[in-house]
PDB file of C-alpha atoms in Angstrom:
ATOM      1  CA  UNK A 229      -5.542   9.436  -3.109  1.00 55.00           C
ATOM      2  CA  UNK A 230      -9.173  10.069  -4.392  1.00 60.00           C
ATOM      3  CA  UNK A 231      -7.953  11.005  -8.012  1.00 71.00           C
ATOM      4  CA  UNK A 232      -5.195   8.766  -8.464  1.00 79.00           C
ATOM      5  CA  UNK A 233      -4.428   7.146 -11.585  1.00 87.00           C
ATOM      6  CA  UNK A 234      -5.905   3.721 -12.297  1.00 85.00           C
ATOM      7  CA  UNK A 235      -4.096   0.906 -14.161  1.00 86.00           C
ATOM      8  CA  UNK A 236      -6.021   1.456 -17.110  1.00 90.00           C
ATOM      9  CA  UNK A 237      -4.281   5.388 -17.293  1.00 92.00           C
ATOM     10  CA  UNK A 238      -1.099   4.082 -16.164  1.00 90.00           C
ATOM     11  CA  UNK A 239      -0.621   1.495 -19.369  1.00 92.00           C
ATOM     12  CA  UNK A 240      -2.489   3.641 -21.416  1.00 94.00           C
ATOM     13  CA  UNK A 241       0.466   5.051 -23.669  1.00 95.00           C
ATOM     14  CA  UNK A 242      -1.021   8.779 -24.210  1.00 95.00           C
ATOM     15  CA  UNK A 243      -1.419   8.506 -20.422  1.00 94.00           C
ATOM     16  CA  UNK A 244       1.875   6.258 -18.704  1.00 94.00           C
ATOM     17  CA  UNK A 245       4.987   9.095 -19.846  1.00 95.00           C
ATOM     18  CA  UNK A 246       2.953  11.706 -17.722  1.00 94.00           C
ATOM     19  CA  UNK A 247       2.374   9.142 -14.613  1.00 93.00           C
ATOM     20  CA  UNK A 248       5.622   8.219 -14.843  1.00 92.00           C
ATOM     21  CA  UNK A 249       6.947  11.736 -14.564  1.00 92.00           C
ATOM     22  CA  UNK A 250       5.090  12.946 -11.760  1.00 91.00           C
ATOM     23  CA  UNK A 251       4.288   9.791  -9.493  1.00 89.00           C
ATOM     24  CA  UNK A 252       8.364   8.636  -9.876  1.00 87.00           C
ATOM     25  CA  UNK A 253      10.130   8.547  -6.332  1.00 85.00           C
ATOM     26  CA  UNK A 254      12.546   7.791  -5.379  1.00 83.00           C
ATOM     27  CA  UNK A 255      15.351   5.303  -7.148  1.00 85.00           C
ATOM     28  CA  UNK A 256      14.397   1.675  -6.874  1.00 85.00           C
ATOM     29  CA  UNK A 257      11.360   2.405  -6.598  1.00 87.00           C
ATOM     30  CA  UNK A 258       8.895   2.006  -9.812  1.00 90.00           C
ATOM     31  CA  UNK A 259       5.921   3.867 -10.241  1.00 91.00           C
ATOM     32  CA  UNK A 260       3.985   1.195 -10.610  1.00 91.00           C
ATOM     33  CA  UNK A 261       4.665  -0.301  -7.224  1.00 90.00           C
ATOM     34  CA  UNK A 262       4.090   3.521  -5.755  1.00 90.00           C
ATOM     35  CA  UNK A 263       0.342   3.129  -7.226  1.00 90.00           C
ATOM     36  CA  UNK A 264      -0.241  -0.526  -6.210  1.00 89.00           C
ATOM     37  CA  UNK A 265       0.347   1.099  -2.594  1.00 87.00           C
ATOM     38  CA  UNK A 266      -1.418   4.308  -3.294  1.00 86.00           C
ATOM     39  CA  UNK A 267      -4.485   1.592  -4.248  1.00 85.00           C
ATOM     40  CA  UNK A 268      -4.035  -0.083  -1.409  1.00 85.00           C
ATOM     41  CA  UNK A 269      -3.903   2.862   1.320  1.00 83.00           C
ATOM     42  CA  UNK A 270      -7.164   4.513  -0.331  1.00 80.00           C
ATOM     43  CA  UNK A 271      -9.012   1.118  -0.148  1.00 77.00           C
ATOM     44  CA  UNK A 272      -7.939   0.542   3.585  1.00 75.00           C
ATOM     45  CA  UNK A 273      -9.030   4.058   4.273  1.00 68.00           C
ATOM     46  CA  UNK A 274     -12.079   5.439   1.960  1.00 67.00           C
ATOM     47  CA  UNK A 275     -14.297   3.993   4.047  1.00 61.00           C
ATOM     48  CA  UNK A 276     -16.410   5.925   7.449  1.00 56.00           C
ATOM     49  CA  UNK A 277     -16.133   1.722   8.897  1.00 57.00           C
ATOM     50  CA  UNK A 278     -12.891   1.561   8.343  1.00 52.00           C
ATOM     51  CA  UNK A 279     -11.603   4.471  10.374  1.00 53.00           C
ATOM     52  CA  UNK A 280     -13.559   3.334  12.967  1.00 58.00           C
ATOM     53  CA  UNK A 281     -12.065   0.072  13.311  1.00 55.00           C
ATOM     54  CA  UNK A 282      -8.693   1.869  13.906  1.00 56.00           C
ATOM     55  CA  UNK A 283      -9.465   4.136  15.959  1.00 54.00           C
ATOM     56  CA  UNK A 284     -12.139   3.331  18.887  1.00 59.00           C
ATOM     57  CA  UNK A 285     -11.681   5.808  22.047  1.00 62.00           C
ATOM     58  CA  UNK A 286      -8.865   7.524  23.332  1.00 65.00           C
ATOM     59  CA  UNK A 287      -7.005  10.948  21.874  1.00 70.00           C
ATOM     60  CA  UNK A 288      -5.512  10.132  18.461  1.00 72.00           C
ATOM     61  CA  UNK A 289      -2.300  11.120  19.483  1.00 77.00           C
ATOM     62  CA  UNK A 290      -2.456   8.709  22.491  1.00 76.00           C
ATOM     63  CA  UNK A 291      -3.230   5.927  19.343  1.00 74.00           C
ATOM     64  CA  UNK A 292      -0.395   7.148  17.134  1.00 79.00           C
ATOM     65  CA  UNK A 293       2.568   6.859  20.128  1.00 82.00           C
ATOM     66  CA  UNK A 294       0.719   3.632  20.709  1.00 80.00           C
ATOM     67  CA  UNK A 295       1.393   2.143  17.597  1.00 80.00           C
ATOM     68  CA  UNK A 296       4.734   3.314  16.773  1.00 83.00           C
ATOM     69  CA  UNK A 297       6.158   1.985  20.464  1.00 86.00           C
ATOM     70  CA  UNK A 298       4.662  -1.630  19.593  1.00 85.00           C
ATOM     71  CA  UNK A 299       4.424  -1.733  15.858  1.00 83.00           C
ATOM     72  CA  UNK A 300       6.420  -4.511  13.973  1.00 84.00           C
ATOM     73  CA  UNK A 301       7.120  -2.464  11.067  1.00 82.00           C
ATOM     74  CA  UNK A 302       9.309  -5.034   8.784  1.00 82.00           C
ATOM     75  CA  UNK A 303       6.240  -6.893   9.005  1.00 82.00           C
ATOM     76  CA  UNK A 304       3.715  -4.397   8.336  1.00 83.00           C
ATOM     77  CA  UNK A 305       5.970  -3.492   4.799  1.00 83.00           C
ATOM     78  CA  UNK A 306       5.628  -6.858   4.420  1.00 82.00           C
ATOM     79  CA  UNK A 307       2.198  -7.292   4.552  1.00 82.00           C
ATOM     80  CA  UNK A 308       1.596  -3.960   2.763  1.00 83.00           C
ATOM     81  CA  UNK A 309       3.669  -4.917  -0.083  1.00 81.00           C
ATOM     82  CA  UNK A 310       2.011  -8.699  -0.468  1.00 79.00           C
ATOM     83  CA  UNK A 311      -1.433  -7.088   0.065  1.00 80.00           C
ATOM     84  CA  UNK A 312      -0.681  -4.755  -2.894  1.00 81.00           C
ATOM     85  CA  UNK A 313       0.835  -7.265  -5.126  1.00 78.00           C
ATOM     86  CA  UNK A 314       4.369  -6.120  -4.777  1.00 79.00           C
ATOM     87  CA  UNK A 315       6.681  -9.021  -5.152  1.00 70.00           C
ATOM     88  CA  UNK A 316      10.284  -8.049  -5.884  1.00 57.00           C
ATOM     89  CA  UNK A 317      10.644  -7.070  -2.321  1.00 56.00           C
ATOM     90  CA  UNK A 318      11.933  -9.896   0.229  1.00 62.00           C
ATOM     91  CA  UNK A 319       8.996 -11.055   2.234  1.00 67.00           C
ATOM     92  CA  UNK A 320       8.506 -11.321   5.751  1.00 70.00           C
ATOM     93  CA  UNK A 321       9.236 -15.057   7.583  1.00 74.00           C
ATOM     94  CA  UNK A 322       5.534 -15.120   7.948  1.00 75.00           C
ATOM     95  CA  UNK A 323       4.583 -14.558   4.800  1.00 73.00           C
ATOM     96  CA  UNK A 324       6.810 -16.789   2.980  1.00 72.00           C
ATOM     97  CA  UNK A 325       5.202 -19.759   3.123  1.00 73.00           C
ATOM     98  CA  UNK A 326       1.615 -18.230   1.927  1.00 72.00           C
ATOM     99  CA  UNK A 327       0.409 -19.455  -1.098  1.00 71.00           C
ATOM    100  CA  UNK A 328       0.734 -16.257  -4.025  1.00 67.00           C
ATOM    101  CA  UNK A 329      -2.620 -13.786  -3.288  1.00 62.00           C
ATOM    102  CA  UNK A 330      -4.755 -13.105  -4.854  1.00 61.00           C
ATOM    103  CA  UNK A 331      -4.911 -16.592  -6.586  1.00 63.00           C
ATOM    104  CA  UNK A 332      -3.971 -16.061 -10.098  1.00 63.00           C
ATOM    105  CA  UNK A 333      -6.965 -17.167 -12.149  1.00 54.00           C
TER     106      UNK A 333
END
């Protein structure tokens, strides 16, 4: 996630045919949604504080069983895909009435 492309390579045009090509998944999917959640993941996670605010005592495997038994993962997606600016996805009943973020300026 540390060398991903930015937006400035992805709509660069010597630059976008070869991040299309190797960042494309799967149908349905654009590349450009697949970085807007690589961004996201490596700014939740590049961080020393940030780890530690996941995970606080306890074996990590303990944590991971822990949060797949109780997460609410339609909601998480959501919240993932609204965080990274993803918005041809249907939302999540929570999210729905949320004014548009960030604020376009």
């Amino acid at each position: 996630m540390a060398t991903a492309p930015s937006a400035k390579d992805f709509f660069n045009p010597e630059t976008h045919d070869i991040i299309e090509k190797y960042l494309a998944g799967k149908a349905g999917v654009s590349t450009e949604d697949r970085l807007r959640m690589i961004k996201l993941v490596k700014d939740i996670g590049s961080s020393y504080e940030d780890v530690l605010t996941i995970h606080a005592e306890g074996s990590l495997e303990a944590q991971k069983l822990s949060i797949l038994q109780l997460a609410e993962f339609d909601r998480y997606k959501a919240a993932a895909m609204r965080a990274a600016q993803i918005n041809n996805r249907k939302g999540h009943a929570l999210f729905d009435d949320l004014p548009q973020f960030p604020p376009k300026l």
